[in-house]
Amino acid sequence: MEDDDCPELVPIEPQPDSDEKQIPVTIITGYLGAGKTTLLNYILTEQHNKRIAVILNEFGEGSALEKSLAVSQAGELYEEWLELRNGCLCCSVKDNGLKAIENLMEKKGKFDYILLETTGLADPGAVASMFWVDAELGSDIYLDGIVTVIDAKYGLQQLAEEKADGLVNEAARQIAVADLTIINKTDLVSVEELSHVRDTVRSINGLVKIVETQRSRVDLAEVLDLHSFDSKNGVNLAEKLQLDQPARPHLDKSILTVTFNVTGDVSEDALNVFIQDLLWEKLMCNKEGRPMTVIRLKGIVALAGKANQVMLQGVHELYELNETPQMWDGNPRLNRLVFIGRNLDKDILMEKFISSVMTNAQT
Ligand SMILES: Nc1nc2c(ncn2[C@@H]2O[C@H](COP(=O)(O)OP(=O)(O)OP(=O)(O)O)[C@@H](O)[C@H]2O)c(=O)[nH]1
């Protein structure tokens, strides 16, 4: 009998609790050879309380098989996943991993965490965006955070690589979108070199948390359950948007973090226009006339007429505004905006924001 012959006869099973929970996805990215697989293996062997599914996002011929063998050394934790894809992990992840996650979700209840490793040359922002685009997937899973592994020895060299046609260097892009960066292979560099790498990472992304490791051995609490995109946890929002240090110039001078605070109420409609002009239309240029490109956008905004704080999240061209449970603490209401990208000019962004978005700006 064909599947679609008997819809009425299918009993409605009560769903177990675990099916109703949204599953967190952590994207693990990093340049070629930085230590992503080492990190995955470490997590798989180290963790004890979570059932983790790993998706490897590979494009190159042959490398996926090699990688799946490497990861599967972690043992039984991995077997469930191999089972899911006809025993062949590498088949499922030639694309951006979406299909693999969809298939995985058919086995809901067997996993409570997904790690998605991108290829070394992938743009993690594009991978992250798919969680917003795919509404169906969005109800099953949520993006917990983006973790970027950096090679302490070769990271600076990779960041300095010039791209043709003015494209953004992948290594810099991977740092720009990260919620956590792991500077790995610290055994291979001096204290001074390490500090240079750290400063460079910080200068690209003024918000990102930085940990340093050997063999990607990191406290798992630093990597998993970051809730980086979660608007429910309003209390930590302001804290998360604090810049660690002021941005400094670095090798690829075009990518940096810009942040500003403005007190007052924001018009929601005008804010949408502002963001769309910036992210979609690329209408805003810096003083040299180069269009500003935002790779990551975050903020807390006070929408006129709303008592609660609203969280702004953007990755590439996608963004969302979500009301948080956190009430504004009386007046004044302090909007905080963070932009990470290239050709960004703080004065121009801030001036435009105040003149077009604020209903009653007090700077
Ligand atoms: N010295 C040293 N070597 C390391 C460290 N971490 C990983 N390695 C080695 O670096 C090499 C690359 O590590 P992988 O984990 O395969 O890196 P990857 O990012 O998954 O690599 P690609 O998949 O090629 O992008 C391996 O030979 C690791 O054993 C470290 O902390 N110190």
Coordinates of C-alpha atoms and ligand atoms in Angstrom, one line a residue:
M1 CA 0.0 0.0 0.0
E2 CA 1.2 3.5 -0.8
D3 CA 1.9 5.8 2.1
D4 CA -0.6 8.4 1.1
D5 CA -3.5 5.8 0.7
C6 CA -4.5 5.7 4.4
P7 CA -4.3 9.0 6.2
E8 CA -7.4 8.5 8.4
L9 CA -6.1 5.3 9.9
V10 CA -2.9 6.7 11.4
P11 CA -3.3 6.9 15.2
I12 CA -2.3 10.0 16.9
E13 CA 0.3 9.1 19.4
P14 CA 0.9 11.3 22.4
Q15 CA 4.3 13.0 21.9
P16 CA 6.9 12.2 24.6
D17 CA 8.3 15.3 26.4
S18 CA 11.6 15.2 24.6
D19 CA 9.9 15.7 21.3
E20 CA 8.5 19.0 22.3
K21 CA 11.7 20.5 23.4
Q22 CA 13.6 22.6 20.9
I23 CA 17.1 21.2 20.2
P24 CA 20.1 23.6 20.4
V25 CA 22.4 23.7 17.4
T26 CA 26.0 24.9 17.8
I27 CA 27.9 25.8 14.6
I28 CA 31.6 25.0 14.8
T29 CA 33.6 26.8 12.3
G30 CA 37.3 27.8 11.8
Y31 CA 39.9 27.9 9.1
L32 CA 41.4 24.8 7.5
G33 CA 43.3 22.8 10.1
A34 CA 42.5 25.0 13.0
G35 CA 41.3 22.1 15.2
K36 CA 37.6 21.7 14.6
T37 CA 37.6 17.9 14.3
T38 CA 39.9 17.8 17.4
L39 CA 37.2 19.9 19.2
L40 CA 34.4 17.6 18.1
N41 CA 36.2 14.5 19.2
Y42 CA 37.0 16.2 22.5
I43 CA 33.4 17.1 23.1
L44 CA 32.1 13.7 22.1
T45 CA 34.4 11.9 24.4
E46 CA 34.2 14.4 27.2
Q47 CA 30.5 15.1 27.6
H48 CA 28.4 12.8 29.8
N49 CA 24.9 14.3 30.1
K50 CA 24.0 15.1 26.6
R51 CA 23.2 13.0 23.6
I52 CA 25.0 14.8 20.9
A53 CA 24.5 14.5 17.1
V54 CA 27.3 15.7 14.9
I55 CA 26.8 16.9 11.3
L56 CA 29.9 17.4 9.2
N57 CA 29.4 19.9 6.4
E58 CA 31.9 19.0 3.7
F59 CA 32.3 20.0 0.2
G60 CA 35.6 18.5 -0.9
E61 CA 35.8 15.1 -2.4
G62 CA 36.9 12.4 -0.1
S63 CA 37.5 14.6 2.9
A64 CA 34.1 13.9 4.4
L65 CA 34.7 10.2 4.6
E66 CA 38.1 10.8 6.2
K67 CA 36.5 13.2 8.6
S68 CA 33.7 10.9 9.6
L69 CA 36.2 8.1 10.3
A70 CA 38.2 10.5 12.4
V71 CA 35.2 11.6 14.4
S72 CA 33.8 8.2 14.8
Q73 CA 36.8 7.2 16.8
A74 CA 34.9 8.9 19.6
G75 CA 32.9 5.6 19.7
E76 CA 29.4 4.7 20.5
L77 CA 28.1 8.2 20.9
Y78 CA 28.4 8.5 17.2
E79 CA 26.8 5.3 16.1
E80 CA 23.2 6.6 16.3
W81 CA 24.0 9.2 13.7
L82 CA 25.6 6.8 11.3
E83 CA 22.5 4.7 11.6
L84 CA 20.4 7.7 10.5
R85 CA 22.0 8.2 7.1
N86 CA 22.1 4.6 5.8
G87 CA 25.3 4.1 7.5
C88 CA 26.9 6.8 5.5
L89 CA 27.5 10.0 7.2
C90 CA 29.3 11.8 4.5
C91 CA 26.3 11.5 2.0
S92 CA 24.1 13.7 4.1
V93 CA 26.2 16.8 4.4
K94 CA 27.4 17.8 1.0
D95 CA 25.2 20.9 1.1
N96 CA 24.8 23.4 3.9
G97 CA 23.6 20.7 6.4
L98 CA 19.9 21.7 6.3
K99 CA 18.8 18.4 4.8
A100 CA 20.9 16.5 7.3
I101 CA 19.2 18.3 10.2
E102 CA 15.8 17.7 8.7
N103 CA 16.5 14.0 8.5
L104 CA 17.9 14.0 12.0
M105 CA 14.8 15.7 13.4
E106 CA 12.7 12.7 12.2
K107 CA 14.5 10.9 15.0
K108 CA 13.6 13.5 17.6
G109 CA 13.9 12.3 21.1
K110 CA 17.2 10.5 20.4
F111 CA 19.3 13.6 20.6
D112 CA 19.3 16.6 22.7
Y113 CA 22.1 18.6 21.1
I114 CA 23.4 19.1 17.6
L115 CA 26.9 20.2 16.6
L116 CA 27.3 21.3 13.0
E117 CA 30.8 21.6 11.8
T118 CA 31.3 23.7 8.7
T119 CA 34.2 23.3 6.2
G120 CA 37.2 25.5 6.8
L121 CA 36.2 27.8 4.0
A122 CA 32.6 28.0 4.8
D123 CA 30.8 31.2 5.6
P124 CA 29.2 30.4 9.0
G125 CA 26.9 33.3 8.7
A126 CA 25.2 31.7 5.7
V127 CA 24.8 28.5 7.6
A128 CA 23.4 30.3 10.6
S129 CA 20.9 32.2 8.4
M130 CA 19.2 29.0 7.3
F131 CA 17.8 28.5 10.8
W132 CA 15.8 31.7 10.3
V133 CA 14.8 31.0 6.7
D134 CA 13.5 27.5 7.3
A135 CA 10.5 28.2 9.5
E136 CA 9.6 24.5 9.8
L137 CA 13.1 23.7 11.1
G138 CA 12.9 26.7 13.4
S139 CA 10.2 25.2 15.5
D140 CA 12.3 22.1 16.2
I141 CA 15.7 23.6 16.8
Y142 CA 17.3 26.8 17.7
L143 CA 20.7 28.3 17.0
D144 CA 22.6 28.3 20.3
G145 CA 25.8 29.9 19.1
I146 CA 28.6 30.1 16.6
V147 CA 32.0 28.8 17.8
T148 CA 35.1 29.7 15.8
V149 CA 38.4 27.8 16.2
I150 CA 41.5 29.7 15.4
D151 CA 45.0 28.4 14.8
A152 CA 47.3 30.3 17.1
K153 CA 50.3 29.7 14.8
Y154 CA 48.8 30.3 11.4
G155 CA 45.7 32.3 12.3
L156 CA 47.3 35.7 11.7
Q157 CA 48.7 34.6 8.4
Q158 CA 45.2 33.3 7.4
L159 CA 43.7 36.6 8.4
A160 CA 46.1 38.5 6.3
E161 CA 45.4 36.6 3.1
E162 CA 44.1 39.0 0.5
K163 CA 41.0 38.1 -1.3
A164 CA 40.4 39.0 -4.9
D165 CA 37.5 41.3 -5.9
G166 CA 37.4 42.9 -2.5
L167 CA 35.7 39.9 -0.9
V168 CA 35.9 39.5 2.8
N169 CA 38.6 37.1 4.0
E170 CA 36.9 33.9 5.3
A171 CA 39.0 33.7 8.4
A172 CA 38.0 37.3 9.4
R173 CA 34.3 36.6 8.5
Q174 CA 34.4 33.5 10.8
I175 CA 35.6 35.6 13.7
A176 CA 33.1 38.4 12.9
V177 CA 30.1 36.1 13.4
A178 CA 31.4 34.2 16.3
D179 CA 29.9 34.1 19.8
L180 CA 33.0 32.2 21.1
T181 CA 36.4 31.9 19.6
I182 CA 38.8 29.2 20.7
I183 CA 42.4 30.1 20.0
N184 CA 43.9 26.6 19.7
K185 CA 47.4 25.3 19.4
T186 CA 48.8 27.6 22.0
D187 CA 51.6 25.1 22.5
L188 CA 53.1 26.3 19.2
V189 CA 53.4 30.0 19.9
S190 CA 55.2 32.3 22.4
V191 CA 53.3 34.4 24.9
E192 CA 53.8 37.5 22.7
E193 CA 52.5 35.8 19.6
L194 CA 49.5 34.5 21.5
S195 CA 48.7 38.0 22.8
H196 CA 49.0 39.4 19.2
V197 CA 46.4 36.8 18.0
R198 CA 44.1 37.6 20.9
D199 CA 44.3 41.4 20.2
T200 CA 43.6 40.8 16.5
V201 CA 40.5 38.7 17.3
R202 CA 39.3 41.3 19.7
S203 CA 39.8 44.1 17.2
I204 CA 37.6 42.3 14.7
N205 CA 34.9 41.3 17.1
G206 CA 34.7 43.4 20.2
L207 CA 32.0 41.2 21.8
V208 CA 33.3 37.7 21.3
K209 CA 34.3 35.6 24.2
I210 CA 37.8 34.2 23.8
V211 CA 39.3 31.1 25.3
E212 CA 42.7 29.6 24.6
T213 CA 43.4 25.9 24.2
Q214 CA 45.7 23.1 23.4
R215 CA 44.2 20.2 21.4
S216 CA 40.9 22.1 21.6
R217 CA 40.4 21.1 25.2
V218 CA 37.9 23.5 26.5
D219 CA 35.5 23.6 29.4
L220 CA 32.3 22.4 27.7
A221 CA 30.3 25.0 29.7
E222 CA 32.1 27.6 27.6
V223 CA 31.0 26.0 24.3
L224 CA 27.5 24.5 24.8
D225 CA 24.3 26.2 25.9
L226 CA 25.5 29.7 25.1
H227 CA 21.9 30.9 24.3
S228 CA 23.5 33.6 22.1
F229 CA 20.4 34.2 20.1
D230 CA 17.9 33.6 22.8
S231 CA 15.6 36.5 23.7
K232 CA 14.0 34.8 26.6
N233 CA 17.0 35.3 28.8
G234 CA 16.6 39.1 29.0
V235 CA 18.7 39.6 32.1
N236 CA 22.0 38.8 30.4
L237 CA 21.4 40.8 27.3
A238 CA 23.0 44.0 28.3
E239 CA 25.9 42.1 29.7
K240 CA 26.4 40.2 26.4
L241 CA 26.5 43.5 24.5
Q242 CA 29.4 45.0 26.5
L243 CA 32.5 45.4 24.4
D244 CA 35.4 43.7 26.0
Q245 CA 37.8 46.4 24.8
P246 CA 37.6 49.2 22.4
A247 CA 38.1 48.1 18.8
R248 CA 41.6 48.5 17.5
P249 CA 43.0 48.4 14.0
H250 CA 44.1 45.0 12.8
L251 CA 45.4 43.3 9.7
D252 CA 42.3 43.4 7.7
K253 CA 41.4 46.9 8.5
S254 CA 38.0 46.9 6.9
I255 CA 36.3 44.6 9.4
L256 CA 35.7 45.9 12.9
T257 CA 33.1 46.3 15.6
V258 CA 31.2 49.5 16.1
T259 CA 28.9 50.1 19.0
F260 CA 26.9 53.0 20.3
N261 CA 24.2 53.9 22.9
V262 CA 21.3 56.2 22.4
T263 CA 18.7 57.1 25.0
G264 CA 15.1 57.4 24.1
D265 CA 12.3 55.6 22.1
V266 CA 12.7 53.9 18.8
S267 CA 10.1 53.8 16.1
E268 CA 9.6 50.2 15.0
D269 CA 8.8 51.1 11.4
A270 CA 11.7 53.4 11.1
L271 CA 14.0 50.9 12.6
N272 CA 13.0 48.3 10.0
V273 CA 13.7 50.8 7.3
F274 CA 17.1 51.6 8.8
I275 CA 18.1 48.0 9.1
Q276 CA 16.8 47.1 5.6
D277 CA 18.7 50.0 4.1
L278 CA 21.8 48.9 5.8
L279 CA 21.5 45.1 5.4
W280 CA 19.5 44.7 2.2
E281 CA 19.9 47.8 0.1
K282 CA 23.5 48.6 1.2
L283 CA 22.5 52.2 1.0
M284 CA 24.9 53.4 3.8
C285 CA 28.4 54.3 2.9
N286 CA 31.5 55.3 4.9
K287 CA 33.3 58.6 4.4
E288 CA 35.3 57.1 1.5
G289 CA 32.1 56.2 -0.2
R290 CA 32.4 52.5 0.3
P291 CA 29.2 50.6 1.2
M292 CA 29.0 49.4 4.8
T293 CA 28.6 45.6 5.0
V294 CA 27.2 44.3 8.3
I295 CA 28.1 40.6 9.0
R296 CA 26.7 40.6 12.5
L297 CA 24.2 42.9 14.2
K298 CA 23.0 42.8 17.8
G299 CA 21.2 45.2 20.0
I300 CA 18.7 46.0 22.7
V301 CA 16.2 48.6 21.7
A302 CA 13.3 50.5 23.3
L303 CA 10.4 50.4 20.9
A304 CA 8.0 53.2 21.4
G305 CA 4.9 51.9 23.4
K306 CA 6.6 48.7 24.5
A307 CA 7.4 48.2 28.2
N308 CA 9.8 45.3 27.6
Q309 CA 13.3 45.4 26.0
V310 CA 13.4 44.2 22.5
M311 CA 16.4 42.2 21.2
L312 CA 17.8 42.8 17.7
Q313 CA 19.7 40.0 16.1
G314 CA 21.1 40.0 12.6
V315 CA 23.4 37.7 10.6
H316 CA 24.2 38.9 7.1
E317 CA 20.9 40.0 5.4
L318 CA 18.6 38.4 8.0
Y319 CA 17.5 40.0 11.2
E320 CA 14.8 39.7 13.8
L321 CA 13.3 41.8 16.6
N322 CA 12.1 39.8 19.6
E323 CA 10.5 41.1 22.7
T324 CA 12.3 39.9 25.8
P325 CA 10.7 39.2 29.2
Q326 CA 13.0 42.0 30.6
M327 CA 11.2 45.2 31.4
W328 CA 12.9 48.5 31.0
D329 CA 14.0 49.8 34.4
G330 CA 12.2 53.1 34.4
N331 CA 13.7 56.0 32.3
P332 CA 15.8 56.8 30.5
R333 CA 15.7 53.8 28.1
L334 CA 19.1 53.1 26.7
N335 CA 19.3 51.5 23.3
R336 CA 22.5 49.7 22.6
L337 CA 23.6 48.7 19.1
V338 CA 26.5 46.6 18.0
F339 CA 27.6 46.3 14.4
I340 CA 30.3 44.0 13.2
G341 CA 31.3 44.3 9.6
R342 CA 33.5 46.1 7.1
N343 CA 33.6 49.7 6.0
L344 CA 31.6 50.7 9.1
D345 CA 31.7 54.3 10.2
K346 CA 30.4 54.9 13.7
D347 CA 29.6 58.6 13.3
I348 CA 27.6 58.0 10.1
L349 CA 25.7 55.0 11.5
M350 CA 24.9 56.8 14.8
E351 CA 23.8 60.0 13.1
K352 CA 21.5 58.2 10.7
F353 CA 20.1 56.1 13.6
I354 CA 19.3 59.2 15.6
S355 CA 17.9 61.2 12.8
S356 CA 15.7 58.5 11.2
V357 CA 14.8 56.0 14.0
M358 CA 14.6 57.8 17.3
T359 CA 11.3 59.4 18.2
N360 CA 12.8 61.4 21.1
A361 CA 16.6 61.0 21.1
Q362 CA 18.6 62.2 24.0
T363 CA 22.3 61.7 23.4
Ligands
LIG1 N1 50.4 21.2 18.1 C1 49.1 21.1 18.1 N2 48.5 20.5 17.1 C2 47.1 20.4 17.2 C3 46.4 21.0 18.2 N3 45.1 20.8 18.0 C4 45.0 20.1 16.8 N4 46.2 19.9 16.3 C5 46.6 19.1 15.1 O1 46.2 20.0 14.0 C6 45.8 19.2 12.9 C7 44.5 19.7 12.4 O2 43.5 19.5 13.3 P1 42.0 19.2 13.0 O3 41.2 19.1 14.2 O4 41.9 18.1 12.0 O5 41.6 20.5 12.2 P2 40.3 20.9 11.4 O6 40.0 22.3 11.7 O7 39.2 19.9 11.6 O8 40.9 20.8 9.9 P3 40.1 20.8 8.5 O9 39.0 19.8 8.6 O10 41.1 20.5 7.5 O11 39.6 22.2 8.3 C8 45.7 17.7 13.4 O12 46.9 17.1 13.0 C9 45.7 17.9 14.9 O13 46.2 16.8 15.6 C10 47.1 21.7 19.3 O14 46.6 22.3 20.2 N5 48.5 21.7 19.1

